[in-house]
PDB file of C-alpha atoms in Angstrom:
ATOM      1  CA  MET A  20    -197.887   7.446  85.469  1.00  0.00           C
ATOM      2  CA  SER A  21    -199.718   9.012  88.403  1.00  0.00           C
ATOM      3  CA  ASP A  22    -197.227   7.548  90.889  1.00  0.00           C
ATOM      4  CA  TYR A  23    -194.397   9.697  89.506  1.00  0.00           C
ATOM      5  CA  ASP A  24    -193.561  13.032  91.054  1.00  0.00           C
ATOM      6  CA  PRO A  25    -194.771  15.911  88.832  1.00  0.00           C
ATOM      7  CA  GLY A  26    -191.325  17.497  89.111  1.00  0.00           C
ATOM      8  CA  GLN A  27    -189.752  14.355  87.617  1.00  0.00           C
ATOM      9  CA  LEU A  28    -192.233  14.364  84.745  1.00  0.00           C
ATOM     10  CA  MET A  29    -191.434  18.002  83.982  1.00  0.00           C
ATOM     11  CA  ALA A  30    -187.659  17.469  84.302  1.00  0.00           C
ATOM     12  CA  GLY A  31    -187.700  14.450  81.978  1.00  0.00           C
ATOM     13  CA  PHE A  32    -189.778  16.251  79.367  1.00  0.00           C
ATOM     14  CA  ARG A  33    -187.617  19.382  79.557  1.00  0.00           C
ATOM     15  CA  SER A  34    -184.439  17.280  79.251  1.00  0.00           C
ATOM     16  CA  MET A  35    -185.890  15.572  76.175  1.00  0.00           C
ATOM     17  CA  SER A  36    -186.662  18.928  74.573  1.00  0.00           C
ATOM     18  CA  MET A  37    -183.192  20.338  75.274  1.00  0.00           C
ATOM     19  CA  LEU A  38    -181.423  17.180  74.050  1.00  0.00           C
ATOM     20  CA  ALA A  39    -183.586  17.071  70.911  1.00  0.00           C
ATOM     21  CA  GLY A  40    -182.565  20.656  70.132  1.00  0.00           C
ATOM     22  CA  LEU A  41    -178.895  19.811  70.693  1.00  0.00           C
ATOM     23  CA  VAL A  42    -179.069  16.735  68.443  1.00  0.00           C
ATOM     24  CA  GLU A  43    -180.901  18.701  65.733  1.00  0.00           C
ATOM     25  CA  ARG A  44    -178.012  21.208  65.799  1.00  0.00           C
ATOM     26  CA  GLY A  45    -175.480  18.377  65.340  1.00  0.00           C
ATOM     27  CA  GLY A  46    -174.691  17.692  69.010  1.00  0.00           C
ATOM     28  CA  ARG A  47    -174.453  14.323  70.742  1.00  0.00           C
ATOM     29  CA  PRO A  48    -175.675  12.960  74.085  1.00  0.00           C
ATOM     30  CA  ALA A  49    -173.143  13.303  76.908  1.00  0.00           C
ATOM     31  CA  ALA A  50    -171.638  10.170  78.427  1.00  0.00           C
ATOM     32  CA  ILE A  51    -171.745   9.597  82.194  1.00  0.00           C
ATOM     33  CA  SER A  52    -169.509   7.599  84.522  1.00  0.00           C
ATOM     34  CA  PRO A  53    -170.393   3.949  83.864  1.00  0.00           C
ATOM     35  CA  THR A  54    -172.460   1.991  86.342  1.00  0.00           C
ATOM     36  CA  ILE A  55    -172.025  -1.293  84.416  1.00  0.00           C
ATOM     37  CA  PRO A  56    -169.078  -2.961  82.663  1.00  0.00           C
ATOM     38  CA  LEU A  57    -168.773  -1.450  79.187  1.00  0.00           C
ATOM     39  CA  ARG A  58    -167.317  -2.877  76.001  1.00  0.00           C
ATOM     40  CA  SER A  59    -164.344  -1.275  74.291  1.00  0.00           C
ATOM     41  CA  GLY A  60    -165.391   2.132  72.919  1.00  0.00           C
ATOM     42  CA  GLU A  61    -168.874   1.932  74.458  1.00  0.00           C
ATOM     43  CA  LYS A  62    -170.254   4.918  76.387  1.00  0.00           C
ATOM     44  CA  GLN A  63    -173.012   4.918  78.984  1.00  0.00           C
ATOM     45  CA  TYR A  64    -175.582   7.713  78.741  1.00  0.00           C
ATOM     46  CA  GLY A  65    -177.860   7.013  81.690  1.00  0.00           C
ATOM     47  CA  TRP A  66    -179.652   4.642  84.032  1.00  0.00           C
ATOM     48  CA  PHE A  67    -183.073   5.129  85.611  1.00  0.00           C
ATOM     49  CA  PRO A  68    -186.268   3.278  86.526  1.00  0.00           C
ATOM     50  CA  VAL A  69    -188.897   2.680  83.834  1.00  0.00           C
ATOM     51  CA  ASP A  70    -192.206   0.856  83.740  1.00  0.00           C
ATOM     52  CA  VAL A  71    -191.923  -2.078  81.320  1.00  0.00           C
ATOM     53  CA  THR A  72    -195.279  -3.168  79.889  1.00  0.00           C
ATOM     54  CA  GLY A  73    -196.201  -6.581  81.307  1.00  0.00           C
ATOM     55  CA  VAL A  74    -193.202  -6.690  83.661  1.00  0.00           C
ATOM     56  CA  GLY A  75    -193.440  -3.717  86.026  1.00  0.00           C
ATOM     57  CA  ARG A  76    -190.848  -1.210  87.161  1.00  0.00           C
ATOM     58  CA  ARG A  77    -187.284  -2.086  86.215  1.00  0.00           C
ATOM     59  CA  LEU A  78    -183.946  -0.345  85.802  1.00  0.00           C
ATOM     60  CA  ALA A  79    -182.989   0.749  82.270  1.00  0.00           C
ATOM     61  CA  VAL A  80    -179.376   1.354  81.247  1.00  0.00           C
ATOM     62  CA  VAL A  81    -178.681   3.034  77.906  1.00  0.00           C
ATOM     63  CA  THR A  82    -175.294   2.984  76.205  1.00  0.00           C
ATOM     64  CA  SER A  83    -173.969   3.852  72.771  1.00  0.00           C
ATOM     65  CA  GLU A  84    -174.421   0.191  71.744  1.00  0.00           C
ATOM     66  CA  ARG A  85    -177.298  -1.273  73.747  1.00  0.00           C
ATOM     67  CA  LEU A  86    -180.337  -0.826  75.950  1.00  0.00           C
ATOM     68  CA  ILE A  87    -180.320  -3.106  78.982  1.00  0.00           C
ATOM     69  CA  LEU A  88    -183.790  -3.541  80.377  1.00  0.00           C
ATOM     70  CA  ALA A  89    -185.508  -6.002  82.696  1.00  0.00           C
ATOM     71  CA  GLY A  90    -182.824  -8.668  82.284  1.00  0.00           C
ATOM     72  CA  ALA A  91    -182.802  -8.324  78.484  1.00  0.00           C
ATOM     73  CA  GLU A  92    -180.244  -6.651  76.266  1.00  0.00           C
ATOM     74  CA  TYR A  93    -181.275  -4.914  73.055  1.00  0.00           C
ATOM     75  CA  ARG A  94    -178.393  -4.201  70.646  1.00  0.00           C
ATOM     76  CA  LEU A  95    -179.014  -0.802  69.049  1.00  0.00           C
ATOM     77  CA  ARG A  96    -177.855  -2.024  65.631  1.00  0.00           C
ATOM     78  CA  SER A  97    -180.659  -4.637  65.790  1.00  0.00           C
ATOM     79  CA  VAL A  98    -183.440  -2.103  66.412  1.00  0.00           C
ATOM     80  CA  THR A  99    -185.898  -2.028  63.515  1.00  0.00           C
ATOM     81  CA  SER A 100    -188.413   0.432  64.909  1.00  0.00           C
ATOM     82  CA  LEU A 101    -188.668   3.136  67.562  1.00  0.00           C
ATOM     83  CA  ARG A 102    -192.067   4.669  68.239  1.00  0.00           C
ATOM     84  CA  PRO A 103    -191.749   7.451  70.819  1.00  0.00           C
ATOM     85  CA  ARG A 104    -194.842   9.062  72.301  1.00  0.00           C
ATOM     86  CA  PRO A 105    -193.361  11.962  74.294  1.00  0.00           C
ATOM     87  CA  GLY A 106    -196.761  13.232  75.414  1.00  0.00           C
ATOM     88  CA  ASP A 107    -197.467   9.836  77.026  1.00  0.00           C
ATOM     89  CA  PHE A 108    -193.882   9.370  78.315  1.00  0.00           C
ATOM     90  CA  THR A 109    -193.817   6.091  76.354  1.00  0.00           C
ATOM     91  CA  LEU A 110    -191.441   4.412  73.892  1.00  0.00           C
ATOM     92  CA  ALA A 111    -192.013   1.204  71.905  1.00  0.00           C
ATOM     93  CA  LEU A 112    -188.953  -0.603  70.543  1.00  0.00           C
ATOM     94  CA  ASP A 113    -188.844  -3.513  68.045  1.00  0.00           C
ATOM     95  CA  VAL A 114    -185.742  -5.576  67.200  1.00  0.00           C
ATOM     96  CA  ARG A 115    -184.843  -7.937  64.341  1.00  0.00           C
ATOM     97  CA  ASP A 116    -185.326 -11.130  66.359  1.00  0.00           C
ATOM     98  CA  GLY A 117    -189.021 -10.315  66.778  1.00  0.00           C
ATOM     99  CA  ARG A 118    -188.817  -9.015  70.331  1.00  0.00           C
ATOM    100  CA  SER A 119    -190.724  -5.879  71.251  1.00  0.00           C
ATOM    101  CA  VAL A 120    -190.793  -3.877  74.426  1.00  0.00           C
ATOM    102  CA  GLU A 121    -192.681  -0.810  75.572  1.00  0.00           C
ATOM    103  CA  VAL A 122    -191.463   1.385  78.406  1.00  0.00           C
ATOM    104  CA  ALA A 123    -192.925   4.391  80.191  1.00  0.00           C
ATOM    105  CA  GLY A 124    -191.681   6.842  82.764  1.00  0.00           C
ATOM    106  CA  PRO A 125    -190.544  10.425  83.273  1.00  0.00           C
ATOM    107  CA  TRP A 126    -187.166   9.927  81.568  1.00  0.00           C
ATOM    108  CA  VAL A 127    -188.439   7.804  78.656  1.00  0.00           C
ATOM    109  CA  PRO A 128    -188.882  10.787  76.262  1.00  0.00           C
ATOM    110  CA  TRP A 129    -185.209  11.643  76.883  1.00  0.00           C
ATOM    111  CA  LEU A 130    -184.308   7.961  76.363  1.00  0.00           C
ATOM    112  CA  GLY A 131    -186.081   8.040  72.986  1.00  0.00           C
ATOM    113  CA  VAL A 132    -183.981  10.988  71.819  1.00  0.00           C
ATOM    114  CA  VAL A 133    -180.753   9.295  72.988  1.00  0.00           C
ATOM    115  CA  LEU A 134    -181.645   6.092  71.114  1.00  0.00           C
ATOM    116  CA  CYS A 135    -182.605   8.007  67.962  1.00  0.00           C
ATOM    117  CA  ALA A 136    -179.375  10.020  68.129  1.00  0.00           C
ATOM    118  CA  GLU A 137    -177.343   6.805  68.325  1.00  0.00           C
ATOM    119  CA  ILE A 138    -179.355   4.839  65.756  1.00  0.00           C
ATOM    120  CA  HIS A 139    -180.382   7.540  63.263  1.00  0.00           C
ATOM    121  CA  GLY A 140    -178.094  10.479  64.033  1.00  0.00           C
ATOM    122  CA  ALA A 141    -181.227  12.561  64.534  1.00  0.00           C
ATOM    123  CA  ALA A 142    -183.523  13.460  67.418  1.00  0.00           C
ATOM    124  CA  TRP A 143    -186.471  11.493  65.981  1.00  0.00           C
ATOM    125  CA  PRO A 144    -186.914   8.352  63.871  1.00  0.00           C
ATOM    126  CA  PRO A 145    -187.140   8.860  60.085  1.00  0.00           C
ATOM    127  CA  GLY A 146    -190.583   9.977  59.003  1.00  0.00           C
ATOM    128  CA  TYR A 147    -191.592  10.805  62.552  1.00  0.00           C
ATOM    129  CA  ALA A 148    -192.704  14.351  63.142  1.00  0.00           C
ATOM    130  CA  PRO A 149    -193.544  14.733  66.814  1.00  0.00           C
ATOM    131  CA  VAL A 150    -196.013  17.322  67.920  1.00  0.00           C
ATOM    132  CA  ILE A 151    -194.690  18.537  71.220  1.00  0.00           C
ATOM    133  CA  PRO A 152    -196.717  21.187  72.969  1.00  0.00           C
ATOM    134  CA  ALA A 153    -194.667  24.257  73.792  1.00  0.00           C
ATOM    135  CA  PRO A 154    -194.567  25.321  77.428  1.00  0.00           C
ATOM    136  CA  ARG A 155    -197.465  27.533  78.256  1.00  0.00           C
ATOM    137  CA  ARG A 156    -196.629  31.132  79.059  1.00  0.00           C
ATOM    138  CA  ARG A 157    -198.709  33.570  80.948  1.00  0.00           C
ATOM    139  CA  ARG A 158    -200.070  36.084  78.509  1.00  0.00           C
ATOM    140  CA  GLU A 159    -199.307  39.602  79.444  1.00  0.00           C
ATOM    141  CA  LEU A 160    -202.223  41.909  79.226  1.00  0.00           C
ATOM    142  CA  ALA A 161    -201.560  45.163  77.437  1.00  0.00           C
ATOM    143  CA  ASP A 162    -202.289  48.242  79.483  1.00  0.00           C
ATOM    144  CA  THR A 163    -205.005  50.036  77.600  1.00  0.00           C
ATOM    145  CA  ARG A 164    -204.676  53.198  79.704  1.00  0.00           C
ATOM    146  CA  ARG A 165    -202.559  55.995  78.228  1.00  0.00           C
TER     147      ARG A 165
END
């Protein structure tokens, strides 16, 4: 992950946090203008580079029905397991046909929330309680002089 710009890492993590809050309040991810042909009723949510374990950097496209990644298509209704690790910018995905894939990159935490929102209607998979460190704030020192 060291070859990613620190600003991208921060932006991806912040976007994940904001989207997770929106989904937890009943909101949905926002669709974008499609960059690929979509099926009837399908919405595209994003496209960006990710590092695919064992394959290298590839383009990921996420829609309301599928994740297209490194020449493979993963139907969201076939996903059996999502294991996001926001602190590592990593997401592992398992599907019914036995395929598994792990991706990493600055926008992968956001991708995990989008997938969970579409699959589970929640920001995180069932039974998953992420521990996300809050942004650090500079502590203000109290003036002891009166």
